Amino acid sequence: MSASKPDLQKTLDDVKNLIDTAKPLLEKVTTLEENETLRVQFLGRKSKLTDILRTLKEFSDEDRVIIGSEANKIKTQLSEMVENNSVRLLKIKHNRISDKEKIDVTLPVYEPQIGHIHPVTQMQWKTEDIFQKMGFDIVYPYEIDDDYHNFTAVNLPEGHPARDNWDTFWTEDGQIAITHTSSMQNRILKEFKPPIRVIVPGRCFRHEATDARHEHTFTQVEGVYVDKNVTLNNMLATLKTFFSEFYEKEVEVKFTPDFFPFVEPGGMMSLTCILCDGKGCNVCKNTGWLEILGCGMIHPNVLKMGGIDSDVYSGFAWGFGLERLVMLKYNIEDIRHFYSGKFDFLKQF
Ligand code: PHE
């Protein structure tokens, strides 16, 4: 074998060496200048690869095909690496990605968990919307309030035995975590002029054992309506309209007398069972009705303490638990789910 006779194996080894040398260098490139230097070195007119391609004519037809195809394969690979580097480095240069970022297109797609509004908040907004359309203003309660507003001003003076009906959290300095949104009645009566139409959505607190129907923290929506010649029927019509909108179907309401010191007459309002449409089911205990809220005509003492002449004006008030309404809307069996922080539960709404 003469020295000048081109050697197939040696040339193929040269080609392989070329890629083995170039690849690690191209993988480590951090600047566009470096990338260009390597391009010239491995792919330029004076590169080893060009030299090899120039010797092709000295080989037999058969060998030429073998070397030619190997050399071209490597040329393509190196060109792609140079091209990818320059795209990546240009992006970094123009601040499009950080230089730490390497994109692995084979990684599974990261799907962010998108948060959403709590179901009780959603329904509070819906409630506010409906009452606003009916002409009500919205007032939010103080979560911590005083004895006067939570009790005395709603006809529950100190020592009144009915105070025990509201299991109360007291602060060390004698303030109250409000037990009901009726805590705002006195302020509303004093600050608004008749006709008064206000709702009070807000968090209330009860120092009592929890079960499927009771939570220590819950949301109440108080309603206060005062004008001349207001009757119990006006109240039932207002609430019937609200509940039909809230449940998006026609519901019936009825009033059953009951005692609350701040209303006279006072009572419970029931609603045709949302789950069975009044036919009777285990939630309504086959009665077709659900007792849903306390309400009544505002007691003259409460009007007086609010600076309203009870000989001229009358009014009604109610208070309902929003969680209870949401439970019926979505057939949720336990009130404690709402504030359990269970994502699987909350995600459904
Ligand atoms: N404040 C009462 C409660 O929490 C509900 C209520 C409000 C009843 C207004 C009558 C009138 O139980």
mmCIF file of C-alpha atoms and ligand atoms in Angstrom:
data_model
loop_
_atom_site.group_PDB
_atom_site.id
_atom_site.type_symbol
_atom_site.label_atom_id
_atom_site.label_comp_id
_atom_site.label_asym_id
_atom_site.label_seq_id
_atom_site.Cartn_x
_atom_site.Cartn_y
_atom_site.Cartn_z
ATOM 1 C CA MET A 1 0.000 0.000 0.000
ATOM 2 C CA SER A 2 1.679 3.235 -1.144
ATOM 3 C CA ALA A 3 1.733 6.201 1.199
ATOM 4 C CA SER A 4 -0.237 8.331 -1.211
ATOM 5 C CA LYS A 5 -3.003 5.829 -1.741
ATOM 6 C CA PRO A 6 -5.967 7.063 0.251
ATOM 7 C CA ASP A 7 -6.958 4.710 3.042
ATOM 8 C CA LEU A 8 -10.662 4.144 3.530
ATOM 9 C CA GLN A 9 -10.490 3.072 7.157
ATOM 10 C CA LYS A 10 -8.170 5.888 8.156
ATOM 11 C CA THR A 11 -10.406 8.453 6.501
ATOM 12 C CA LEU A 12 -13.487 7.051 8.214
ATOM 13 C CA ASP A 13 -11.592 7.213 11.545
ATOM 14 C CA ASP A 14 -10.731 10.840 10.834
ATOM 15 C CA VAL A 15 -14.379 11.596 10.212
ATOM 16 C CA LYS A 16 -15.341 9.915 13.479
ATOM 17 C CA ASN A 17 -12.610 11.720 15.422
ATOM 18 C CA LEU A 18 -13.909 14.935 14.053
ATOM 19 C CA ILE A 19 -17.350 14.513 15.503
ATOM 20 C CA ASP A 20 -15.923 13.209 18.790
ATOM 21 C CA THR A 21 -13.813 16.367 19.132
ATOM 22 C CA ALA A 22 -16.406 18.839 17.910
ATOM 23 C CA LYS A 23 -19.459 17.616 19.815
ATOM 24 C CA PRO A 24 -18.318 18.237 23.403
ATOM 25 C CA LEU A 25 -16.970 21.645 22.416
ATOM 26 C CA LEU A 26 -20.210 22.664 20.727
ATOM 27 C CA GLU A 27 -22.232 21.464 23.705
ATOM 28 C CA LYS A 28 -20.366 23.787 26.041
ATOM 29 C CA VAL A 29 -20.621 26.949 23.979
ATOM 30 C CA THR A 30 -21.715 30.005 25.960
ATOM 31 C CA THR A 31 -21.176 32.901 23.554
ATOM 32 C CA LEU A 32 -22.032 33.615 19.946
ATOM 33 C CA GLU A 33 -18.351 34.368 19.223
ATOM 34 C CA GLU A 34 -17.254 30.993 20.532
ATOM 35 C CA ASN A 35 -19.929 29.343 18.436
ATOM 36 C CA GLU A 36 -18.708 31.129 15.318
ATOM 37 C CA THR A 37 -15.077 30.151 15.983
ATOM 38 C CA LEU A 38 -16.102 26.505 16.272
ATOM 39 C CA ARG A 39 -18.206 26.753 13.117
ATOM 40 C CA VAL A 40 -15.192 28.010 11.177
ATOM 41 C CA GLN A 41 -12.939 25.411 12.764
ATOM 42 C CA PHE A 42 -15.163 22.409 12.029
ATOM 43 C CA LEU A 43 -17.240 23.435 9.034
ATOM 44 C CA GLY A 44 -15.332 26.291 7.370
ATOM 45 C CA ARG A 45 -13.436 26.264 4.099
ATOM 46 C CA LYS A 46 -10.196 25.400 5.863
ATOM 47 C CA SER A 47 -11.695 22.780 8.130
ATOM 48 C CA LYS A 48 -10.651 19.178 8.375
ATOM 49 C CA LEU A 49 -14.030 18.144 7.066
ATOM 50 C CA THR A 50 -13.582 20.224 3.906
ATOM 51 C CA ASP A 51 -10.147 18.632 3.490
ATOM 52 C CA ILE A 52 -11.641 15.187 3.709
ATOM 53 C CA LEU A 53 -14.343 16.012 1.198
ATOM 54 C CA ARG A 54 -11.653 17.354 -1.124
ATOM 55 C CA THR A 55 -9.852 13.987 -1.122
ATOM 56 C CA LEU A 56 -13.020 12.155 -2.163
ATOM 57 C CA LYS A 57 -12.082 12.191 -5.835
ATOM 58 C CA GLU A 58 -9.042 10.083 -5.056
ATOM 59 C CA PHE A 59 -11.166 7.172 -3.849
ATOM 60 C CA SER A 60 -12.810 4.459 -5.849
ATOM 61 C CA ASP A 61 -16.461 4.978 -6.675
ATOM 62 C CA GLU A 62 -17.515 2.552 -3.948
ATOM 63 C CA ASP A 63 -15.350 4.061 -1.180
ATOM 64 C CA ARG A 64 -16.376 7.533 -2.245
ATOM 65 C CA VAL A 65 -20.002 6.705 -1.546
ATOM 66 C CA ILE A 66 -19.143 5.340 1.914
ATOM 67 C CA ILE A 67 -16.978 8.268 2.941
ATOM 68 C CA GLY A 68 -19.229 10.817 1.295
ATOM 69 C CA SER A 69 -22.287 9.660 3.158
ATOM 70 C CA GLU A 70 -20.437 9.515 6.538
ATOM 71 C CA ALA A 71 -18.908 12.937 6.040
ATOM 72 C CA ASN A 72 -22.247 14.457 5.048
ATOM 73 C CA LYS A 73 -23.956 12.932 8.043
ATOM 74 C CA ILE A 74 -21.424 14.571 10.300
ATOM 75 C CA LYS A 75 -21.624 17.820 8.453
ATOM 76 C CA THR A 76 -25.385 17.883 9.006
ATOM 77 C CA GLN A 77 -25.027 17.041 12.705
ATOM 78 C CA LEU A 78 -22.445 19.726 13.332
ATOM 79 C CA SER A 79 -24.380 22.319 11.329
ATOM 80 C CA GLU A 80 -27.486 21.611 13.411
ATOM 81 C CA MET A 81 -25.557 22.008 16.639
ATOM 82 C CA VAL A 82 -24.101 25.305 15.489
ATOM 83 C CA GLU A 83 -27.525 26.508 14.369
ATOM 84 C CA ASN A 84 -29.216 25.494 17.652
ATOM 85 C CA ASN A 85 -26.488 27.214 19.624
ATOM 86 C CA SER A 86 -26.877 30.403 17.712
ATOM 87 C CA VAL A 87 -30.694 30.441 18.163
ATOM 88 C CA ARG A 88 -30.339 29.801 21.897
ATOM 89 C CA LEU A 89 -27.589 32.368 22.357
ATOM 90 C CA LEU A 90 -29.459 34.990 20.370
ATOM 91 C CA LYS A 91 -32.505 34.491 22.615
ATOM 92 C CA ILE A 92 -30.358 34.931 25.698
ATOM 93 C CA LYS A 93 -28.789 38.004 24.185
ATOM 94 C CA HIS A 94 -32.223 39.519 23.639
ATOM 95 C CA ASN A 95 -33.360 38.517 27.118
ATOM 96 C CA ARG A 96 -35.936 36.049 25.945
ATOM 97 C CA ILE A 97 -34.758 33.219 28.210
ATOM 98 C CA SER A 98 -32.304 32.965 31.049
ATOM 99 C CA ASP A 99 -28.954 31.389 30.289
ATOM 100 C CA LYS A 100 -29.714 28.757 32.952
ATOM 101 C CA GLU A 101 -32.666 27.551 30.946
ATOM 102 C CA LYS A 102 -32.321 24.442 28.906
ATOM 103 C CA ILE A 103 -35.448 23.276 27.243
ATOM 104 C CA ASP A 104 -36.081 19.558 27.468
ATOM 105 C CA VAL A 105 -38.928 19.029 25.054
ATOM 106 C CA THR A 106 -39.424 15.471 26.265
ATOM 107 C CA LEU A 107 -40.532 16.525 29.771
ATOM 108 C CA PRO A 108 -44.230 16.089 30.576
ATOM 109 C CA VAL A 109 -46.199 19.306 30.313
ATOM 110 C CA TYR A 110 -46.500 21.162 33.614
ATOM 111 C CA GLU A 111 -50.127 22.005 34.222
ATOM 112 C CA PRO A 112 -50.500 24.690 36.862
ATOM 113 C CA GLN A 113 -53.325 24.188 39.345
ATOM 114 C CA ILE A 114 -55.583 27.126 38.780
ATOM 115 C CA GLY A 115 -57.333 28.432 41.877
ATOM 116 C CA HIS A 116 -60.888 29.637 41.904
ATOM 117 C CA ILE A 117 -63.412 31.427 44.072
ATOM 118 C CA HIS A 118 -64.717 29.522 47.097
ATOM 119 C CA PRO A 119 -68.291 28.242 46.536
ATOM 120 C CA VAL A 120 -69.632 30.207 49.512
ATOM 121 C CA THR A 121 -68.043 33.411 48.194
ATOM 122 C CA GLN A 122 -69.472 32.740 44.730
ATOM 123 C CA MET A 123 -72.922 32.341 46.232
ATOM 124 C CA GLN A 124 -72.479 35.407 48.432
ATOM 125 C CA TRP A 125 -71.796 37.405 45.276
ATOM 126 C CA LYS A 126 -74.862 35.908 43.641
ATOM 127 C CA THR A 127 -76.938 36.807 46.707
ATOM 128 C CA GLU A 128 -75.619 40.366 46.687
ATOM 129 C CA ASP A 129 -76.422 40.691 42.976
ATOM 130 C CA ILE A 130 -79.998 39.520 43.400
ATOM 131 C CA PHE A 131 -80.720 41.838 46.321
ATOM 132 C CA GLN A 132 -79.000 44.756 44.666
ATOM 133 C CA LYS A 133 -81.273 44.341 41.659
ATOM 134 C CA MET A 134 -84.192 44.475 44.099
ATOM 135 C CA GLY A 135 -82.944 47.816 45.390
ATOM 136 C CA PHE A 136 -81.065 46.724 48.513
ATOM 137 C CA ASP A 137 -77.848 48.310 49.724
ATOM 138 C CA ILE A 138 -75.050 46.159 51.128
ATOM 139 C CA VAL A 139 -73.435 46.683 54.505
ATOM 140 C CA TYR A 140 -70.743 44.414 55.947
ATOM 141 C CA PRO A 141 -70.599 43.708 59.672
ATOM 142 C CA TYR A 142 -67.724 44.118 62.112
ATOM 143 C CA GLU A 143 -66.533 40.611 62.932
ATOM 144 C CA ILE A 144 -65.661 41.769 66.429
ATOM 145 C CA ASP A 145 -68.315 44.006 67.907
ATOM 146 C CA ASP A 146 -69.596 45.103 71.289
ATOM 147 C CA ASP A 147 -72.264 43.722 73.575
ATOM 148 C CA TYR A 148 -74.570 46.636 72.814
ATOM 149 C CA HIS A 149 -74.767 45.985 69.070
ATOM 150 C CA ASN A 150 -74.803 42.200 69.166
ATOM 151 C CA PHE A 151 -77.354 41.937 72.000
ATOM 152 C CA THR A 152 -78.731 44.996 73.775
ATOM 153 C CA ALA A 153 -79.702 46.924 70.644
ATOM 154 C CA VAL A 154 -81.696 43.946 69.359
ATOM 155 C CA ASN A 155 -83.835 43.802 72.456
ATOM 156 C CA LEU A 156 -81.589 41.457 74.405
ATOM 157 C CA PRO A 157 -80.554 43.563 77.394
ATOM 158 C CA GLU A 158 -77.923 42.299 79.810
ATOM 159 C CA GLY A 159 -79.234 39.389 81.819
ATOM 160 C CA HIS A 160 -81.881 38.456 79.223
ATOM 161 C CA PRO A 161 -82.198 34.670 79.369
ATOM 162 C CA ALA A 162 -82.518 34.349 75.571
ATOM 163 C CA ARG A 163 -78.907 35.511 75.203
ATOM 164 C CA ASP A 164 -77.980 31.922 75.968
ATOM 165 C CA ASN A 165 -79.454 30.907 72.597
ATOM 166 C CA TRP A 166 -76.378 32.431 70.981
ATOM 167 C CA ASP A 167 -73.315 30.555 72.222
ATOM 168 C CA THR A 168 -70.871 33.390 72.270
ATOM 169 C CA PHE A 169 -67.120 33.785 71.869
ATOM 170 C CA TRP A 170 -65.999 36.699 74.042
ATOM 171 C CA THR A 171 -62.652 38.412 73.820
ATOM 172 C CA GLU A 172 -60.685 38.935 77.037
ATOM 173 C CA ASP A 173 -61.760 42.576 77.096
ATOM 174 C CA GLY A 174 -65.457 41.805 76.762
ATOM 175 C CA GLN A 175 -65.927 42.205 73.008
ATOM 176 C CA ILE A 176 -67.893 39.689 70.949
ATOM 177 C CA ALA A 177 -67.117 37.672 67.836
ATOM 178 C CA ILE A 178 -70.542 38.460 66.349
ATOM 179 C CA THR A 179 -73.047 35.639 66.813
ATOM 180 C CA HIS A 180 -75.349 36.983 64.089
ATOM 181 C CA THR A 181 -75.453 39.743 61.498
ATOM 182 C CA SER A 182 -78.319 41.320 63.476
ATOM 183 C CA SER A 183 -75.391 43.130 65.121
ATOM 184 C CA MET A 184 -75.705 45.709 62.324
ATOM 185 C CA GLN A 185 -79.448 46.376 62.695
ATOM 186 C CA ASN A 186 -79.038 49.299 65.107
ATOM 187 C CA ARG A 187 -76.438 51.053 62.971
ATOM 188 C CA ILE A 188 -78.514 50.568 59.830
ATOM 189 C CA LEU A 189 -81.639 52.001 61.462
ATOM 190 C CA LYS A 190 -79.660 55.004 62.671
ATOM 191 C CA GLU A 191 -77.716 55.697 59.512
ATOM 192 C CA PHE A 192 -80.231 55.059 56.726
ATOM 193 C CA LYS A 193 -83.479 56.980 56.250
ATOM 194 C CA PRO A 194 -86.696 55.106 55.369
ATOM 195 C CA PRO A 195 -87.343 53.515 52.983
ATOM 196 C CA ILE A 196 -84.509 51.336 54.288
ATOM 197 C CA ARG A 197 -83.474 48.300 52.268
ATOM 198 C CA VAL A 198 -80.190 46.769 53.362
ATOM 199 C CA ILE A 199 -78.617 43.329 53.448
ATOM 200 C CA VAL A 200 -75.684 42.380 55.662
ATOM 201 C CA PRO A 201 -73.643 39.409 54.465
ATOM 202 C CA GLY A 202 -70.898 38.465 56.883
ATOM 203 C CA ARG A 203 -69.133 35.890 58.966
ATOM 204 C CA CYS A 204 -70.613 34.886 62.308
ATOM 205 C CA PHE A 205 -69.234 32.753 65.103
ATOM 206 C CA ARG A 206 -70.808 30.361 67.580
ATOM 207 C CA HIS A 207 -69.115 28.697 70.494
ATOM 208 C CA GLU A 208 -70.773 25.342 70.011
ATOM 209 C CA ALA A 209 -70.018 21.784 69.006
ATOM 210 C CA THR A 210 -69.883 21.267 65.263
ATOM 211 C CA ASP A 211 -71.782 18.620 63.353
ATOM 212 C CA ALA A 212 -73.030 18.107 59.803
ATOM 213 C CA ARG A 213 -75.372 21.096 60.172
ATOM 214 C CA HIS A 214 -73.395 23.397 62.500
ATOM 215 C CA GLU A 215 -70.092 25.181 62.122
ATOM 216 C CA HIS A 216 -68.425 27.509 64.605
ATOM 217 C CA THR A 217 -67.840 29.934 61.720
ATOM 218 C CA PHE A 218 -70.443 30.520 59.059
ATOM 219 C CA THR A 219 -71.898 33.194 56.839
ATOM 220 C CA GLN A 220 -75.167 34.920 57.573
ATOM 221 C CA VAL A 221 -77.119 37.284 55.391
ATOM 222 C CA GLU A 222 -79.279 39.688 57.348
ATOM 223 C CA GLY A 223 -82.030 41.685 55.698
ATOM 224 C CA VAL A 224 -83.524 44.896 57.069
ATOM 225 C CA TYR A 225 -86.479 46.606 55.406
ATOM 226 C CA VAL A 226 -88.260 49.629 56.921
ATOM 227 C CA ASP A 227 -90.918 51.893 55.459
ATOM 228 C CA LYS A 228 -94.507 53.002 56.065
ATOM 229 C CA ASN A 229 -97.104 50.211 55.923
ATOM 230 C CA VAL A 230 -94.665 47.337 55.605
ATOM 231 C CA THR A 231 -96.257 43.966 56.361
ATOM 232 C CA LEU A 232 -95.246 40.371 56.815
ATOM 233 C CA ASN A 233 -96.563 39.659 53.324
ATOM 234 C CA ASN A 234 -94.062 42.104 51.836
ATOM 235 C CA MET A 235 -91.347 40.092 53.544
ATOM 236 C CA LEU A 236 -92.585 36.779 52.214
ATOM 237 C CA ALA A 237 -92.848 38.201 48.695
ATOM 238 C CA THR A 238 -89.301 39.617 48.926
ATOM 239 C CA LEU A 239 -87.875 36.316 50.103
ATOM 240 C CA LYS A 240 -89.869 34.252 47.627
ATOM 241 C CA THR A 241 -88.468 36.404 44.825
ATOM 242 C CA PHE A 242 -84.952 36.036 46.176
ATOM 243 C CA PHE A 243 -85.099 32.253 46.592
ATOM 244 C CA SER A 244 -86.654 31.721 43.157
ATOM 245 C CA GLU A 245 -83.755 33.678 41.660
ATOM 246 C CA PHE A 246 -81.147 31.990 43.816
ATOM 247 C CA TYR A 247 -82.291 28.456 42.977
ATOM 248 C CA GLU A 248 -83.304 29.419 39.449
ATOM 249 C CA LYS A 249 -86.738 27.883 39.861
ATOM 250 C CA GLU A 250 -90.092 28.917 41.243
ATOM 251 C CA VAL A 251 -90.316 28.210 45.009
ATOM 252 C CA GLU A 252 -93.073 28.672 47.568
ATOM 253 C CA VAL A 253 -92.487 30.077 51.059
ATOM 254 C CA LYS A 254 -94.410 29.843 54.319
ATOM 255 C CA PHE A 255 -94.165 31.431 57.740
ATOM 256 C CA THR A 256 -94.372 29.531 61.028
ATOM 257 C CA PRO A 257 -94.435 31.540 64.268
ATOM 258 C CA ASP A 258 -91.368 31.260 66.494
ATOM 259 C CA PHE A 259 -89.646 33.460 69.044
ATOM 260 C CA PHE A 260 -86.776 35.870 68.526
ATOM 261 C CA PRO A 261 -86.610 38.812 70.960
ATOM 262 C CA PHE A 262 -85.965 41.317 68.153
ATOM 263 C CA VAL A 263 -89.040 40.566 66.045
ATOM 264 C CA GLU A 264 -92.770 40.552 66.782
ATOM 265 C CA PRO A 265 -94.318 38.520 65.356
ATOM 266 C CA GLY A 266 -91.263 36.386 64.778
ATOM 267 C CA GLY A 267 -90.979 33.086 63.042
ATOM 268 C CA MET A 268 -89.266 30.681 60.750
ATOM 269 C CA MET A 269 -89.672 30.843 57.035
ATOM 270 C CA SER A 270 -89.787 27.607 55.099
ATOM 271 C CA LEU A 271 -89.190 26.974 51.456
ATOM 272 C CA THR A 272 -90.432 24.193 49.182
ATOM 273 C CA CYS A 273 -87.737 21.531 49.335
ATOM 274 C CA ILE A 274 -85.179 22.315 46.652
ATOM 275 C CA LEU A 275 -84.045 18.724 46.329
ATOM 276 C CA CYS A 276 -87.448 17.077 45.738
ATOM 277 C CA ASP A 277 -89.472 20.119 44.621
ATOM 278 C CA GLY A 278 -91.808 19.613 47.569
ATOM 279 C CA LYS A 279 -92.606 15.984 46.813
ATOM 280 C CA GLY A 280 -90.932 14.726 49.987
ATOM 281 C CA CYS A 281 -87.445 13.279 50.477
ATOM 282 C CA ASN A 282 -85.133 12.422 53.349
ATOM 283 C CA VAL A 283 -83.635 15.931 53.480
ATOM 284 C CA CYS A 284 -87.056 17.552 54.080
ATOM 285 C CA LYS A 285 -88.131 14.540 56.162
ATOM 286 C CA ASN A 286 -90.936 13.924 53.690
ATOM 287 C CA THR A 287 -92.641 17.211 54.544
ATOM 288 C CA GLY A 288 -91.813 18.912 51.247
ATOM 289 C CA TRP A 289 -90.663 21.979 53.263
ATOM 290 C CA LEU A 290 -87.319 23.205 54.550
ATOM 291 C CA GLU A 291 -87.085 25.586 57.502
ATOM 292 C CA ILE A 292 -84.494 27.944 56.208
ATOM 293 C CA LEU A 293 -84.412 31.206 58.153
ATOM 294 C CA GLY A 294 -85.487 33.260 61.152
ATOM 295 C CA CYS A 295 -87.467 36.398 60.417
ATOM 296 C CA GLY A 296 -90.263 38.667 61.501
ATOM 297 C CA MET A 297 -91.499 42.199 61.951
ATOM 298 C CA ILE A 298 -88.867 44.334 63.668
ATOM 299 C CA HIS A 299 -89.745 44.791 67.340
ATOM 300 C CA PRO A 300 -90.823 48.363 68.269
ATOM 301 C CA ASN A 301 -88.048 48.452 70.905
ATOM 302 C CA VAL A 302 -85.448 47.788 68.218
ATOM 303 C CA LEU A 303 -86.892 50.501 65.968
ATOM 304 C CA LYS A 304 -86.888 52.939 68.894
ATOM 305 C CA MET A 305 -83.250 52.183 69.806
ATOM 306 C CA GLY A 306 -82.472 52.850 66.152
ATOM 307 C CA GLY A 307 -84.178 56.228 66.295
ATOM 308 C CA ILE A 308 -87.160 55.217 64.156
ATOM 309 C CA ASP A 309 -90.703 56.185 65.159
ATOM 310 C CA SER A 310 -92.487 52.844 65.457
ATOM 311 C CA ASP A 311 -95.887 54.568 65.224
ATOM 312 C CA VAL A 312 -95.094 55.757 61.731
ATOM 313 C CA TYR A 313 -92.835 53.041 60.379
ATOM 314 C CA SER A 314 -92.750 49.280 60.420
ATOM 315 C CA GLY A 315 -90.264 46.877 59.004
ATOM 316 C CA PHE A 316 -89.108 43.325 58.720
ATOM 317 C CA ALA A 317 -85.809 41.558 59.210
ATOM 318 C CA TRP A 318 -84.456 38.125 58.492
ATOM 319 C CA GLY A 319 -81.214 36.211 58.862
ATOM 320 C CA PHE A 320 -80.226 33.120 56.936
ATOM 321 C CA GLY A 321 -77.141 30.958 56.863
ATOM 322 C CA LEU A 322 -75.572 31.075 53.426
ATOM 323 C CA GLU A 323 -73.774 27.731 53.743
ATOM 324 C CA ARG A 324 -77.127 26.049 54.307
ATOM 325 C CA LEU A 325 -78.463 27.488 51.057
ATOM 326 C CA VAL A 326 -75.373 26.386 49.164
ATOM 327 C CA MET A 327 -75.663 22.887 50.669
ATOM 328 C CA LEU A 328 -79.187 22.608 49.288
ATOM 329 C CA LYS A 329 -78.200 24.030 45.927
ATOM 330 C CA TYR A 330 -75.475 21.418 45.421
ATOM 331 C CA ASN A 331 -76.808 18.668 47.669
ATOM 332 C CA ILE A 332 -73.829 18.821 50.048
ATOM 333 C CA GLU A 333 -74.405 16.710 53.128
ATOM 334 C CA ASP A 334 -71.957 18.217 55.622
ATOM 335 C CA ILE A 335 -71.370 21.913 56.324
ATOM 336 C CA ARG A 336 -67.868 21.156 57.616
ATOM 337 C CA HIS A 337 -66.618 20.475 54.075
ATOM 338 C CA PHE A 338 -66.632 24.199 53.294
ATOM 339 C CA TYR A 339 -63.811 25.213 55.621
ATOM 340 C CA SER A 340 -61.992 21.892 55.720
ATOM 341 C CA GLY A 341 -59.520 23.113 53.102
ATOM 342 C CA LYS A 342 -60.162 19.940 51.085
ATOM 343 C CA PHE A 343 -59.112 20.818 47.575
ATOM 344 C CA ASP A 344 -60.946 17.856 46.041
ATOM 345 C CA PHE A 345 -64.191 19.131 47.497
ATOM 346 C CA LEU A 346 -63.669 22.771 46.572
ATOM 347 C CA LYS A 347 -62.534 21.997 43.027
ATOM 348 C CA GLN A 348 -66.026 20.830 42.124
ATOM 349 C CA PHE A 349 -67.540 24.299 42.176
HETATM 350 N N1 PHE B 1 -80.306 36.715 64.127
HETATM 351 C C1 PHE B 1 -81.106 35.520 64.108
HETATM 352 C C2 PHE B 1 -80.186 34.320 64.328
HETATM 353 O O1 PHE B 1 -79.021 34.413 64.162
HETATM 354 C C3 PHE B 1 -81.844 35.360 62.806
HETATM 355 C C4 PHE B 1 -82.900 36.406 62.646
HETATM 356 C C5 PHE B 1 -82.603 37.607 62.037
HETATM 357 C C6 PHE B 1 -84.185 36.185 63.110
HETATM 358 C C7 PHE B 1 -83.581 38.563 61.911
HETATM 359 C C8 PHE B 1 -85.176 37.130 62.976
HETATM 360 C C9 PHE B 1 -84.836 38.320 62.352
HETATM 361 O O2 PHE B 1 -80.624 33.264 64.688
#
